[in-house]
Tab-separated table of C-alpha atoms and ligand atoms in Angstrom:
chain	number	residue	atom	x	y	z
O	27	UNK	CA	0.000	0.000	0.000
O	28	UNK	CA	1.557	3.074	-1.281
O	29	UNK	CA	-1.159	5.652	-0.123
O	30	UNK	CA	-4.036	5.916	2.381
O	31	UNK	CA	-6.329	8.007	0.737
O	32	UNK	CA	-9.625	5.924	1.340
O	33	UNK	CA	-11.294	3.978	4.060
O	34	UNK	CA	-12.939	1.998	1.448
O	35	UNK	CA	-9.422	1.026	-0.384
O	36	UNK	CA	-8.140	-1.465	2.635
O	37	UNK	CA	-9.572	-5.001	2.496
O	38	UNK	CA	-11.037	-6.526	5.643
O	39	UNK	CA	-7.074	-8.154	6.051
O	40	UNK	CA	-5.476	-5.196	5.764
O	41	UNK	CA	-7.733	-3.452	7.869
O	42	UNK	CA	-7.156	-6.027	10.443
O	43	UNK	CA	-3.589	-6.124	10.231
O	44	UNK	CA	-3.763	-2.104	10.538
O	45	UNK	CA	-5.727	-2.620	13.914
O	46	UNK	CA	-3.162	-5.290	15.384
O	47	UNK	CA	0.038	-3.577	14.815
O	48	UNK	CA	-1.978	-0.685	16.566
O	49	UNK	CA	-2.394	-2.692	19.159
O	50	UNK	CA	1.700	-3.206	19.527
O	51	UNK	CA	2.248	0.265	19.389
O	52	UNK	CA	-0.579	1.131	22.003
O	53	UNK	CA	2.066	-0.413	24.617
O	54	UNK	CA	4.472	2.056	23.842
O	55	UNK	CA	2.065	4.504	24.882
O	56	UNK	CA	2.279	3.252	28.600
O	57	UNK	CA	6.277	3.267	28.857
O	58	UNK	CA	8.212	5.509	30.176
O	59	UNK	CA	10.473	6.615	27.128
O	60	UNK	CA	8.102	6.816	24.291
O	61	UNK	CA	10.343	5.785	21.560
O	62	UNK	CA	11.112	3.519	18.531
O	63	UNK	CA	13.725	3.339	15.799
O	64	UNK	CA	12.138	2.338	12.815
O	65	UNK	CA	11.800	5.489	10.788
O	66	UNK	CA	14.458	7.088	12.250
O	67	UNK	CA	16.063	9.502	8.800
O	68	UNK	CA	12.675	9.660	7.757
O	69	UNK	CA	10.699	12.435	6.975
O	70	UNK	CA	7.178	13.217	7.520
O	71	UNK	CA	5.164	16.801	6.657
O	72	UNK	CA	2.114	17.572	8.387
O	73	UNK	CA	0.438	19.892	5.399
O	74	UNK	CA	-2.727	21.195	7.499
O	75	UNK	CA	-4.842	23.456	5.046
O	76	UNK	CA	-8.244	23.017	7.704
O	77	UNK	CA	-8.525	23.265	11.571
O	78	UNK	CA	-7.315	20.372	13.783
O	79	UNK	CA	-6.160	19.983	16.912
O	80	UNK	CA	-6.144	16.245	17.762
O	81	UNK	CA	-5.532	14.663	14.296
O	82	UNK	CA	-2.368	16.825	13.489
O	83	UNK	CA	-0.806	16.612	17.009
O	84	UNK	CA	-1.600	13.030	16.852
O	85	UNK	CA	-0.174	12.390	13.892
O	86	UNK	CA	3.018	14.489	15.060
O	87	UNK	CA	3.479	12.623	18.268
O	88	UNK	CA	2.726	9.091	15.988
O	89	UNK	CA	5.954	10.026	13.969
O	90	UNK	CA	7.567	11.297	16.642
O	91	UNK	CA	7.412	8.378	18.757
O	92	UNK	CA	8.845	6.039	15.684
O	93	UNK	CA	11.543	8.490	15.164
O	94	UNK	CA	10.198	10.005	12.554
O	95	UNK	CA	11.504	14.044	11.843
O	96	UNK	CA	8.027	15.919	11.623
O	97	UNK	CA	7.282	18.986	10.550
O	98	UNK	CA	4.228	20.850	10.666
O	99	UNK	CA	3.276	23.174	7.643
O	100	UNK	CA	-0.394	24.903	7.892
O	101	UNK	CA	-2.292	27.166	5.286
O	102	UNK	CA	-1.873	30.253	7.485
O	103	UNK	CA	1.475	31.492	7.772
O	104	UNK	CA	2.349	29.499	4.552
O	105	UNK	CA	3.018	31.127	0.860
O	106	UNK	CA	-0.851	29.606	0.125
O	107	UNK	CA	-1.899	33.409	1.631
O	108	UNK	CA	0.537	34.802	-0.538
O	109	UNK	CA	-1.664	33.321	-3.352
O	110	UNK	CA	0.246	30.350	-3.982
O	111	UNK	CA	-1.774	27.517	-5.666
O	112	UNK	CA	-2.151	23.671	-4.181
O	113	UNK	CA	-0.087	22.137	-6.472
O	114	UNK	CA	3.291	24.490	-6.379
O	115	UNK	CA	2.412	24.407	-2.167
O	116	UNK	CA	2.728	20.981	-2.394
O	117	UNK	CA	5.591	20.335	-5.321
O	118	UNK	CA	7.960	23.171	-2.800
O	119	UNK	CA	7.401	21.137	0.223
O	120	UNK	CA	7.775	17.728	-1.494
O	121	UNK	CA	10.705	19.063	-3.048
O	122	UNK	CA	12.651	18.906	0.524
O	123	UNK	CA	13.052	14.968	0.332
O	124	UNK	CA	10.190	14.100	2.300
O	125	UNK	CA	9.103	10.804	2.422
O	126	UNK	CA	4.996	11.381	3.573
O	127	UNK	CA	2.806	13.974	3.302
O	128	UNK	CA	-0.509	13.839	6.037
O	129	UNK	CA	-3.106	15.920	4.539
O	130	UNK	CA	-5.870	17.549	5.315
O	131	UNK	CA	-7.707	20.321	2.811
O	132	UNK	CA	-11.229	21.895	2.635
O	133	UNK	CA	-11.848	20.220	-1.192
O	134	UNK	CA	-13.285	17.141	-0.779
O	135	UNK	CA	-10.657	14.736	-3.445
O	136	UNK	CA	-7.956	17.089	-3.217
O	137	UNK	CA	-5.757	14.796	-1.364
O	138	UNK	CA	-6.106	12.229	-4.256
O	139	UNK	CA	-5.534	14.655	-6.635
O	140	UNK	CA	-1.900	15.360	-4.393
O	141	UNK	CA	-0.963	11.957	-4.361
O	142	UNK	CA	-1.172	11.965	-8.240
O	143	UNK	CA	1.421	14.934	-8.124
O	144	UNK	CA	4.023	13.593	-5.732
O	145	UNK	CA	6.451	10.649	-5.253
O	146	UNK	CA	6.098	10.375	-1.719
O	147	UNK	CA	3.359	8.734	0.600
O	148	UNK	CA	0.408	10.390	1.293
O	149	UNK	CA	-2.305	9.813	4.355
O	150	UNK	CA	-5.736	11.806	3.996
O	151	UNK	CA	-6.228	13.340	7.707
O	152	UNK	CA	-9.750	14.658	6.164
O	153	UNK	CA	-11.069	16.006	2.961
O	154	UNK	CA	-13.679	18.280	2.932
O	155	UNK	CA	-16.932	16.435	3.499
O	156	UNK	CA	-15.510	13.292	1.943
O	157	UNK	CA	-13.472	11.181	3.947
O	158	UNK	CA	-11.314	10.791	6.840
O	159	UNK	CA	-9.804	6.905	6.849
O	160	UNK	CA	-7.437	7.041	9.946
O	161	UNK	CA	-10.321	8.663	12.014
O	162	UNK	CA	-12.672	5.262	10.683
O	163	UNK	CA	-9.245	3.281	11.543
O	164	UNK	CA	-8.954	4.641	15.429
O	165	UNK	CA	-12.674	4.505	15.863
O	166	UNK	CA	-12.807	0.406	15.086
O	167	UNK	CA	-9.839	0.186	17.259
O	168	UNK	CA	-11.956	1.545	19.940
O	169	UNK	CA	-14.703	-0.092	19.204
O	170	UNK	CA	-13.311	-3.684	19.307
O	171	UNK	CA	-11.119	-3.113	22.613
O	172	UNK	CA	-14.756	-2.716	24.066
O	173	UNK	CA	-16.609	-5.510	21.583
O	174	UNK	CA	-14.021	-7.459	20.544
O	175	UNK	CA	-14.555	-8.956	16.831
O	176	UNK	CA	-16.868	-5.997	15.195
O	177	UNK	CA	-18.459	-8.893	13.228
O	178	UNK	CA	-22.271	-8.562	13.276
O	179	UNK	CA	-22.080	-5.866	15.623
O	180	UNK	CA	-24.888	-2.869	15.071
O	181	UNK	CA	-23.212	0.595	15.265
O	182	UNK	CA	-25.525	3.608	15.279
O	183	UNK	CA	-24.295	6.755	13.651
O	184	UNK	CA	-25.877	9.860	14.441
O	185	UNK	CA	-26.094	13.301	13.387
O	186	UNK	CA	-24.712	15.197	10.392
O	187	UNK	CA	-24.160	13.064	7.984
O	188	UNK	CA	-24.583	14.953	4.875
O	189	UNK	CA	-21.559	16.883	6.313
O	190	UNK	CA	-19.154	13.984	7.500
O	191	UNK	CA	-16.211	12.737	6.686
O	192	UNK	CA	-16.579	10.556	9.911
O	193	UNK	CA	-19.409	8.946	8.388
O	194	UNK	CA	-18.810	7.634	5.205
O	195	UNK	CA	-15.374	6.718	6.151
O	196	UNK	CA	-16.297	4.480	9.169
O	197	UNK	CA	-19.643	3.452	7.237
O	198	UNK	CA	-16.760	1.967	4.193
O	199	UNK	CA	-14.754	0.547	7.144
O	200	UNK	CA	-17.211	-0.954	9.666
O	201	UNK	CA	-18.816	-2.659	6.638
O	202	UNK	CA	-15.827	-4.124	5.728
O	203	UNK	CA	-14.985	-5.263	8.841
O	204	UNK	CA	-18.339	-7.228	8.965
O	205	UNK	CA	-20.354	-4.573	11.270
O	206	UNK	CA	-24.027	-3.506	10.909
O	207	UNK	CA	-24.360	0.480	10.663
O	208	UNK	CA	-27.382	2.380	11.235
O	209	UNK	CA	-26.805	6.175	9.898
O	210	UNK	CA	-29.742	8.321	11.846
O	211	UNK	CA	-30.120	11.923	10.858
O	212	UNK	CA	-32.815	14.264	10.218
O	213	UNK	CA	-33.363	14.601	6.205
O	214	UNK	CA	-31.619	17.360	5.834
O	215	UNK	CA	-28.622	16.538	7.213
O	216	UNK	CA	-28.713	13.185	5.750
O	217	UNK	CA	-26.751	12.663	1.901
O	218	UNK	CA	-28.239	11.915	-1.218
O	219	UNK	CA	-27.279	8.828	-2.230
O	220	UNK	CA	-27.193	7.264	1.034
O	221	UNK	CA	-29.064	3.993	-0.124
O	222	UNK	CA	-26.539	3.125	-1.973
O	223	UNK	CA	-24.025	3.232	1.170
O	224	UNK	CA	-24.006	-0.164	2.964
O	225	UNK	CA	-25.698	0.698	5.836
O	226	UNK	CA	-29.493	1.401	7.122
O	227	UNK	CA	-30.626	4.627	7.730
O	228	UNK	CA	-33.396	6.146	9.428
O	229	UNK	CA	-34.865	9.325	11.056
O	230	UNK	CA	-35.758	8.497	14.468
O	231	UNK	CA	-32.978	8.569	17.087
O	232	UNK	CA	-35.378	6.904	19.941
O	233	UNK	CA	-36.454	3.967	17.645
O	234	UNK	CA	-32.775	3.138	16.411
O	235	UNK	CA	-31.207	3.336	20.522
O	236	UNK	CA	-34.671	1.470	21.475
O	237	UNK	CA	-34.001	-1.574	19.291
O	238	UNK	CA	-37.214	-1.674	18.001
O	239	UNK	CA	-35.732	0.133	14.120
O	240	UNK	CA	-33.130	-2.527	13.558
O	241	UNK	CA	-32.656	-4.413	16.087
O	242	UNK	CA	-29.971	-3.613	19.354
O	243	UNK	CA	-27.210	-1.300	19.304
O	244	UNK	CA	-24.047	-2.301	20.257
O	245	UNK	CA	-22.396	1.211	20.352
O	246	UNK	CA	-23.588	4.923	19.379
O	247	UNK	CA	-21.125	7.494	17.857
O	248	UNK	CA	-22.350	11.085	17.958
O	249	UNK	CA	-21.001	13.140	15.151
O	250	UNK	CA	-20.280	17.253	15.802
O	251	UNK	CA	-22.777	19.660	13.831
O	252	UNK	CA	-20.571	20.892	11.387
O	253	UNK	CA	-21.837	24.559	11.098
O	254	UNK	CA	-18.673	25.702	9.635
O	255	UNK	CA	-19.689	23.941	6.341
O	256	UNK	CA	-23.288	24.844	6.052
O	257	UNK	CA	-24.260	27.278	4.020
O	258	UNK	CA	-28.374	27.411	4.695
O	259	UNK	CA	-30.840	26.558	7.575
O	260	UNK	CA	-30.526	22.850	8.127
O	261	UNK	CA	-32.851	22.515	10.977
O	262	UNK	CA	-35.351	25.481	12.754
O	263	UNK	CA	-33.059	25.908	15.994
O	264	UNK	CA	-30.778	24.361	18.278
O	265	UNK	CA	-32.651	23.424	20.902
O	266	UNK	CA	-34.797	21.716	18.240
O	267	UNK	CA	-31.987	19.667	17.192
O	268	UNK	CA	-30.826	19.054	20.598
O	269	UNK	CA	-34.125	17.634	21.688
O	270	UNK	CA	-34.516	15.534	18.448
O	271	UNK	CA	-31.136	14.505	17.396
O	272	UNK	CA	-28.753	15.032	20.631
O	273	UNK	CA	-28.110	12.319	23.258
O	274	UNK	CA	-29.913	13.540	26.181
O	275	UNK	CA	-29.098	11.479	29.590
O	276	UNK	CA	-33.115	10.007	28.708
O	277	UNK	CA	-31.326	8.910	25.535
O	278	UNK	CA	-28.715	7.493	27.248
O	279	UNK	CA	-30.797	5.504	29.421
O	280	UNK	CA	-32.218	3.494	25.840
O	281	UNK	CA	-29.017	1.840	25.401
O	282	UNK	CA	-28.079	-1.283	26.240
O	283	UNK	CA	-26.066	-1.448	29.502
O	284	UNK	CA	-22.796	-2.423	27.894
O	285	UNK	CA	-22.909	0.105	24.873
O	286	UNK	CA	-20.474	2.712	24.216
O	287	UNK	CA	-20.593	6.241	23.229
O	288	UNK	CA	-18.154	7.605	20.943
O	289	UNK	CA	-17.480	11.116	19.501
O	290	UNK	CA	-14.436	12.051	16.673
O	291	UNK	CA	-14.636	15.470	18.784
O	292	UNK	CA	-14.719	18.458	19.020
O	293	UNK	CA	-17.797	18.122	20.802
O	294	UNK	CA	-20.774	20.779	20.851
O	295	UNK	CA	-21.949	20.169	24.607
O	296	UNK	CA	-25.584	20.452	24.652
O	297	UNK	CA	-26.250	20.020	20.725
O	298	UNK	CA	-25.222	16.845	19.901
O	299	UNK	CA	-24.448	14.974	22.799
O	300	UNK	CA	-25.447	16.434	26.629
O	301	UNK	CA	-22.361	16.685	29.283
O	302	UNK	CA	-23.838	13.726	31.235
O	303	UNK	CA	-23.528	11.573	28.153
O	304	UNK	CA	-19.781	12.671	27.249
O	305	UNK	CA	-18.755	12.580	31.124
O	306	UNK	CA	-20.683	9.372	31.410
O	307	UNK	CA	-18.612	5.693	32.471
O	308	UNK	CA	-19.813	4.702	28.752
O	309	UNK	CA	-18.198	7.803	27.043
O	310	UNK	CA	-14.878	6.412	25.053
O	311	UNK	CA	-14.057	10.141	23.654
O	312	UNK	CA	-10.736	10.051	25.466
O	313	UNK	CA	-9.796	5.810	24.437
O	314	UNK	CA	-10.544	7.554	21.199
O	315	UNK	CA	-7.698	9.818	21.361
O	316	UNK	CA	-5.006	7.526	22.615
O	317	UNK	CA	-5.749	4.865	19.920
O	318	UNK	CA	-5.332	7.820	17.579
O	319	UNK	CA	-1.983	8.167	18.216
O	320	UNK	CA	-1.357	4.049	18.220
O	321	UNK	CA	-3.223	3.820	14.877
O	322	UNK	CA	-1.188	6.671	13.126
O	323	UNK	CA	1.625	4.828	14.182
O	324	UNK	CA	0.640	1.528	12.835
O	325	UNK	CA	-0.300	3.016	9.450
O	326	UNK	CA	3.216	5.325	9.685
O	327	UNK	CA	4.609	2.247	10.189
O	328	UNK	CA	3.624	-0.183	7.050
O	329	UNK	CA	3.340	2.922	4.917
O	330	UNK	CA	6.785	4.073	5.362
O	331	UNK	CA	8.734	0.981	6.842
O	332	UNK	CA	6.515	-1.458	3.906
O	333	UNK	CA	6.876	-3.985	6.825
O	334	UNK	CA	4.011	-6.447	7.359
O	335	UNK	CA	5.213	-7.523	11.003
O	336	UNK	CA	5.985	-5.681	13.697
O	337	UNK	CA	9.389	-6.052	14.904
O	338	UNK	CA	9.751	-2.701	17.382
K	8	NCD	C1	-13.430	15.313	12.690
K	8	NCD	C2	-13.002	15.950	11.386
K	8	NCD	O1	-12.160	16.839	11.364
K	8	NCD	O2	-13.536	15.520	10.387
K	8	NCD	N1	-12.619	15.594	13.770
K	8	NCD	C3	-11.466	14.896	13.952
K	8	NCD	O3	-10.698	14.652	13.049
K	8	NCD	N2	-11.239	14.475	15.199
K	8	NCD	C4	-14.851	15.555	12.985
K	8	NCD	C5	-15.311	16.965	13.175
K	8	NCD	O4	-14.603	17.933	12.917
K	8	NCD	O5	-16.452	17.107	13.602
């Protein structure tokens, strides 16, 4: 595998293998010196045209923590507000002898369109409302170190869809992994298309935590309201969202007593998900995190190394 540009481009065994060298590198996470040798002389570029706090400083401590040199290069304070256009950004900074470029841009395919331009490997850390593979990657991580094999497990999916790369990533990666997904979203916020994904979908939030749309749920993941991206009224108010769509601690209470409650974060307290649902025992926004950094590492690792096994 040369790039990671897709959710939907890994096979169920490379997805798997993925997951279990994350699992390795998850112990490093516990020791006291942090640190591996096996890209040590290589070179990674963080190229950060959008907002992100956890996915770039993830990815940064990921290479970091394999030895990686990493460099972080975002759209503001770059020649790109000089006017500079995507593909003589990219060609400069490629130009250096850098070995990966982790992208993340506004324009849903531009990342595709990079890798077609450069030599180098290149990871999609989000493109506009498209996709978002390592986020998929870290979230079945987290998933299966509460559920074990995700194999006919039912994963609701809730919120804005039409605006996720969240979604359709882990929707491409949960069905390949053998999991049932139920996308629930008013129809507004809910894509064209979407019978065509490999998932279920429906409107009503109590039915689908209830049981009675498609059966149990074995986990819930909340997705953030992206209002940064819409460009119209998508629903009346807030509040009316919050009491329709959001996971209220009555919500909460539908589940079954083992499920967990993911968010990709940021969270919007008090849209999407209430503060007794994210503080809740169930909440696994913060396991989240860490296996963000273990699965950047992993796919750092077989990218750049081309190793299969992990000998660290
Ligand atoms: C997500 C993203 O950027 O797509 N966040 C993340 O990477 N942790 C989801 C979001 O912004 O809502």
């Amino acid at each position: 595998m040369k790039h990671l540009l897709s959710a939907g481009d890994l096979s169920r065994d490379e997805a798997l293998a993925i997951l279990d060298t994350a699992e390795r590198m998850h112990a490093v996470q516990t020791r006291e010196v942090k640190k591996l040798p096996p890209l040590r002389g290589r070179t990674i570029v963080n190229l950060f045209f959008e907002d992100s706090t956890r996915t770039r400083s993830s990815f940064e401590i990921a290479g970091k923590w394999l030895s990686a040199d990493v460099i972080n290069v975002s759209a503001e304070g770059s020649s790109v507000s000089k006017g500079e256009s995507l593909r003589d950004t990219v060609l400069t900074v490629a130009a250096m002898g850098v070995d990966a470029l982790v992208v993340r841009h506004n324009a849903s395919g531009a990342v595709a369109r990079i890798a077609g331009w450069v030599d180098c490997h290149v990871i999609n850390a989000g493109d506009g409302t498209h996709e978002h593979p390592t986020q998929a990657l870290l979230d079945a991580y987290t998933l299966r170190s509460r559920l074990g094999d995700l194999t006919d497990r039912h994963v609701a999916i809730v919120g804005d869809i039409t605006h996720s790369r969240v979604a359709r990533s882990n929707v491409l990666l949960l069905a390949t992994l053998g999991a049932r997904v139920t996308l629930v979203a008013p129809p507004t916020l809910m894509p064209s298309g979407v019978h065509s994904w490999p998932c279920d979908v429906s409107w009503d939030l109590d039915d689908v935590l209830s049981g009675k749309a498609s059966g149990d749920v074995d986990a819930v993941m909340m997705l953030r309201v992206q209002r940064e991206r819409m460009s119209g009224g998508y629903f009346p108010t807030e509040r009316e969202y919050a009491i329709s769509y959001g996971l209220s601690p009555e919500r909460l209470d539908l589940l079954g007593a083992d499920a967990p409650v993911l968010h990709p974060g940021p969270m919007n307290r008090g849209l999407e998900i209430s503060s007794v649902a994210a503080d809740s025992a169930r909440s696994m926004v913060l396991e989240q995190v860490q296996a963000g950094v273990s699965v950047r590492m992993a796919v750092l690792y077989r990218l750049l190394s081309g190793a299969d096994e992990v000998t660290v």
